[in-house]
XYZ file of C-alpha atoms in Angstrom:
309
model
C 47.765 -89.716 -68.584
C 51.089 -88.305 -67.568
C 51.347 -84.587 -66.983
C 54.533 -83.200 -68.456
C 56.735 -81.674 -65.808
C 57.567 -78.018 -66.345
C 60.932 -77.374 -67.813
C 62.842 -74.656 -65.910
C 63.804 -71.735 -67.998
C 67.499 -71.002 -68.058
C 68.445 -67.899 -66.134
C 69.644 -64.885 -67.934
C 73.455 -64.972 -67.660
C 73.558 -61.260 -66.799
C 70.991 -61.670 -63.973
C 72.718 -64.760 -62.672
C 76.011 -62.920 -62.415
C 74.438 -60.006 -60.543
C 72.775 -62.364 -58.057
C 76.020 -64.173 -57.461
C 77.896 -60.922 -56.965
C 75.219 -59.657 -54.594
C 75.395 -62.849 -52.531
C 79.169 -62.581 -52.385
C 78.949 -58.903 -51.402
C 76.812 -59.644 -48.322
C 78.556 -62.873 -47.407
C 78.678 -64.122 -43.851
C 82.343 -63.231 -43.591
C 81.666 -59.586 -44.439
C 78.439 -59.172 -42.464
C 80.118 -58.301 -39.113
C 81.971 -55.421 -40.738
C 78.684 -53.888 -41.920
C 77.337 -54.002 -38.370
C 80.542 -52.520 -36.949
C 80.884 -49.802 -39.573
C 78.321 -47.305 -38.100
C 79.795 -47.660 -34.595
C 83.329 -47.263 -35.961
C 82.373 -44.090 -37.832
C 80.716 -42.600 -34.738
C 83.732 -43.537 -32.612
C 86.141 -41.875 -35.029
C 84.019 -38.716 -35.316
C 82.986 -38.192 -31.698
C 85.760 -39.897 -29.687
C 89.013 -40.445 -31.579
C 89.019 -37.128 -33.458
C 88.234 -34.973 -30.368
C 90.975 -36.764 -28.393
C 93.607 -36.136 -31.055
C 92.387 -32.597 -31.757
C 92.377 -31.740 -28.049
C 95.930 -33.047 -27.706
C 97.054 -30.788 -30.560
C 95.178 -27.833 -29.033
C 97.029 -28.290 -25.737
C 100.194 -27.096 -27.509
C 98.500 -24.068 -29.069
C 96.952 -20.780 -28.031
C 94.430 -18.558 -29.763
C 95.426 -15.038 -30.781
C 93.969 -12.402 -33.091
C 95.915 -13.995 -35.925
C 94.553 -17.460 -35.179
C 96.020 -20.482 -33.442
C 99.708 -20.301 -32.639
C 101.964 -23.160 -31.561
C 103.365 -22.431 -28.088
C 104.913 -25.771 -27.161
C 104.668 -26.609 -23.452
C 103.627 -23.093 -22.386
C 100.084 -24.191 -21.471
C 101.408 -26.978 -19.238
C 103.977 -24.676 -17.616
C 101.244 -22.110 -16.993
C 99.027 -24.827 -15.527
C 101.563 -25.888 -12.903
C 102.020 -22.229 -11.911
C 98.270 -21.571 -11.648
C 96.973 -21.179 -8.086
C 93.354 -21.817 -9.111
C 94.361 -25.100 -10.730
C 95.810 -26.375 -7.458
C 92.818 -25.052 -5.529
C 90.300 -26.789 -7.794
C 92.369 -29.989 -7.740
C 92.506 -29.830 -3.943
C 88.724 -29.375 -3.733
C 88.226 -32.396 -5.964
C 90.597 -34.592 -3.946
C 88.971 -33.567 -0.642
C 85.565 -34.582 -1.984
C 87.074 -37.805 -3.345
C 88.732 -38.816 -0.059
C 85.513 -38.444 1.944
C 82.756 -39.175 -0.544
C 83.950 -42.385 -2.215
C 84.650 -44.416 0.986
C 81.390 -43.273 2.608
C 79.414 -44.086 -0.537
C 80.975 -47.536 -0.993
C 80.468 -48.370 2.694
C 76.775 -47.451 2.526
C 76.370 -49.279 -0.783
C 77.929 -52.435 0.690
C 75.668 -52.310 3.756
C 72.533 -51.794 1.645
C 73.548 -54.551 -0.780
C 73.996 -57.029 2.085
C 70.650 -56.074 3.594
C 68.829 -56.524 0.282
C 70.657 -59.805 -0.316
C 69.472 -61.238 2.987
C 66.473 -63.513 3.196
C 64.363 -61.551 5.687
C 63.733 -58.484 3.491
C 60.457 -58.329 1.581
C 59.672 -56.162 -1.464
C 63.311 -56.289 -2.580
C 62.442 -55.055 -6.062
C 60.790 -51.944 -4.644
C 63.808 -51.089 -2.486
C 66.249 -51.698 -5.336
C 64.367 -49.290 -7.574
C 64.025 -46.745 -4.759
C 67.740 -46.710 -3.972
C 68.733 -46.693 -7.646
C 66.268 -43.924 -8.613
C 68.529 -40.960 -7.636
C 71.090 -42.041 -10.252
C 68.536 -41.549 -13.044
C 66.633 -38.629 -11.515
C 66.764 -35.296 -13.322
C 69.671 -33.357 -11.848
C 67.817 -30.058 -12.253
C 64.881 -31.344 -10.206
C 67.190 -32.833 -7.575
C 69.173 -29.584 -7.357
C 66.024 -27.545 -6.780
C 64.993 -29.927 -3.999
C 68.374 -29.684 -2.266
C 68.435 -25.904 -2.674
C 65.085 -25.773 -0.878
C 66.371 -28.117 1.815
C 69.727 -26.418 2.426
C 68.971 -22.730 1.882
C 70.229 -20.690 4.822
C 67.144 -18.474 5.220
C 64.156 -20.619 4.231
C 65.579 -24.135 3.929
C 63.829 -27.026 5.642
C 66.999 -28.246 7.379
C 67.677 -24.904 9.067
C 63.981 -24.626 9.965
C 64.206 -27.934 11.820
C 67.407 -26.748 13.517
C 65.643 -23.573 14.671
C 62.815 -25.647 16.146
C 65.438 -27.611 18.080
C 66.899 -24.327 19.368
C 70.049 -24.485 17.238
C 71.545 -21.804 15.036
C 71.097 -21.983 11.293
C 73.990 -23.262 9.194
C 75.155 -21.739 5.928
C 75.167 -25.033 4.079
C 75.779 -23.443 0.694
C 77.254 -20.094 1.766
C 80.109 -21.316 3.944
C 83.171 -22.970 2.316
C 83.167 -25.937 4.698
C 79.379 -26.253 4.674
C 79.323 -26.155 0.883
C 81.855 -29.001 0.671
C 79.870 -31.075 3.171
C 76.647 -30.407 1.254
C 78.280 -31.435 -1.997
C 79.574 -34.666 -0.444
C 76.098 -35.458 0.903
C 74.361 -34.758 -2.402
C 76.859 -36.786 -4.413
C 76.641 -39.670 -1.946
C 72.839 -39.594 -2.108
C 72.884 -39.666 -5.881
C 75.364 -42.498 -6.508
C 75.056 -44.850 -3.513
C 72.190 -46.765 -5.106
C 74.102 -47.154 -8.356
C 77.030 -48.796 -6.559
C 74.640 -50.823 -4.426
C 73.252 -52.504 -7.555
C 76.788 -53.377 -8.708
C 77.725 -54.853 -5.325
C 74.399 -56.678 -5.062
C 75.072 -58.405 -8.371
C 78.453 -59.494 -7.012
C 76.902 -60.815 -3.799
C 74.404 -62.922 -5.709
C 77.246 -64.606 -7.603
C 78.975 -65.862 -4.437
C 78.415 -69.656 -4.153
C 75.939 -70.511 -1.388
C 77.827 -73.642 -0.367
C 80.625 -71.472 1.061
C 78.233 -70.015 3.620
C 76.700 -73.429 4.320
C 80.124 -74.936 5.006
C 81.049 -72.002 7.246
C 77.787 -72.383 9.198
C 78.481 -76.069 9.741
C 81.930 -75.151 11.089
C 80.265 -72.752 13.525
C 81.326 -69.460 11.927
C 79.214 -66.469 12.935
C 77.618 -64.080 10.447
C 80.296 -61.491 11.158
C 83.062 -64.034 10.558
C 81.366 -65.140 7.321
C 81.166 -61.535 6.172
C 84.885 -60.869 6.621
C 86.133 -64.343 5.637
C 83.821 -65.094 2.694
C 81.877 -62.054 1.516
C 84.694 -59.493 1.407
C 87.303 -61.768 -0.268
C 84.791 -63.031 -2.838
C 83.531 -59.510 -3.476
C 86.987 -57.944 -3.749
C 87.041 -57.642 -7.592
C 83.573 -56.053 -7.594
C 84.526 -53.618 -4.818
C 87.639 -52.700 -6.782
C 85.564 -52.074 -9.906
C 83.110 -49.889 -7.960
C 85.999 -47.984 -6.355
C 87.678 -47.314 -9.699
C 84.548 -46.072 -11.485
C 83.576 -43.989 -8.428
C 87.035 -42.415 -8.340
C 86.854 -41.601 -12.037
C 83.352 -40.180 -11.611
C 84.376 -37.975 -8.676
C 87.423 -36.642 -10.513
C 85.025 -35.704 -13.329
C 82.497 -34.170 -10.912
C 80.741 -31.267 -12.605
C 76.945 -31.396 -12.508
C 76.369 -31.186 -8.756
C 78.722 -28.266 -7.935
C 77.705 -26.392 -11.080
C 73.980 -26.532 -10.318
C 74.123 -26.209 -6.523
C 76.920 -23.731 -5.785
C 78.376 -22.743 -9.177
C 81.794 -23.409 -7.673
C 81.397 -21.050 -4.735
C 81.681 -19.657 -2.228
C 85.170 -18.305 -2.979
C 86.001 -21.252 -5.259
C 85.396 -23.655 -2.348
C 83.508 -26.144 -4.536
C 85.167 -25.462 -7.885
C 86.238 -28.897 -9.089
C 88.948 -29.565 -11.637
C 86.337 -30.322 -14.312
C 84.540 -27.052 -13.609
C 87.837 -25.191 -13.926
C 88.449 -26.938 -17.254
C 84.952 -25.985 -18.453
C 85.339 -22.336 -17.524
C 88.673 -21.951 -19.270
C 87.492 -23.713 -22.390
C 83.880 -22.603 -22.791
C 83.572 -19.369 -20.800
C 86.996 -17.824 -21.422
C 87.425 -19.620 -24.797
C 91.005 -20.556 -23.933
C 90.774 -23.937 -25.630
C 94.507 -24.610 -25.542
C 94.731 -24.170 -21.781
C 91.508 -26.121 -21.257
C 92.903 -29.005 -23.325
C 96.086 -29.016 -21.243
C 93.982 -29.264 -18.075
C 92.018 -32.139 -19.621
C 95.140 -34.170 -20.312
C 96.492 -33.573 -16.816
C 93.161 -34.826 -15.434
C 93.462 -37.953 -17.603
C 96.957 -38.525 -16.212
C 95.720 -38.114 -12.622
C 92.879 -40.583 -13.244
C 95.311 -43.112 -14.718
C 97.717 -42.795 -11.768
C 94.976 -43.136 -9.126
C 93.431 -46.113 -10.938
C 96.839 -47.806 -11.111
C 97.360 -47.203 -7.381
C 93.989 -48.791 -6.623
C 94.816 -51.851 -8.727
C 98.216 -52.240 -7.069
C 96.765 -51.734 -3.602
C 94.166 -54.422 -4.258
C 96.849 -56.794 -5.530
C 95.465 -56.943 -9.061
C 97.968 -56.994 -11.890
C 96.841 -55.983 -15.336
């Protein structure tokens, strides 16, 4: 006995149309735009709008009557401001010493961890990278205890050795040196990880061929490692330069820009004008000059390395 097959019921035309429209609405072609939409909204609200608004503010000043358009007055005032040049000079001094030292140490550590005779490589990688993700407040307290002139551990060890104590944070030169050391300690591991990734991408057969030809390890380092690692070194140099020109956390927490403005960086000077003195127009002008300086220095680094954009 044959069982009659069920006859499908015809769909309601209204429901069928809605289903079709819904399928068309979330089609594959439109799906990427739905994923990009939240990021685009956040970018417009928290990046694009502040950039444009800050640019407009740089041509204004705040008075009792509200914001007033002043043209290029903020920029003219900036280039006549002694503290601007002093803070820019402090930043460039830190940059000239800190970035090369940090990249040199990062390159040495990356080569050591990339060698075959080191055990527990994962442990050392995490240990060297940890300062980059350590709480800055906790790190600042530790360095304050280490470098304090009266009860710091460093001066205590110097006194045991029969040496005079050093005003690491109270002397202008000592404060700059301390800031360079702290910044180098914090970001060397970060750059080491970047350079280590570049080292691991260098083809092994280059070293094998050089060994067969009788090249020493030193010759291999300068003839193979450095040329192959050049783009990665350039990348690390550019991001380190940008980071140092934006240096704020370390001087703010350790020295608060002192003594006598010796560690006031350009970003700290921007912050004080904008958020302590509420001179948003002048602060915005400083911000755009900093952006211009970063762009010029980055372009110089690219040209010096022989990389054309």
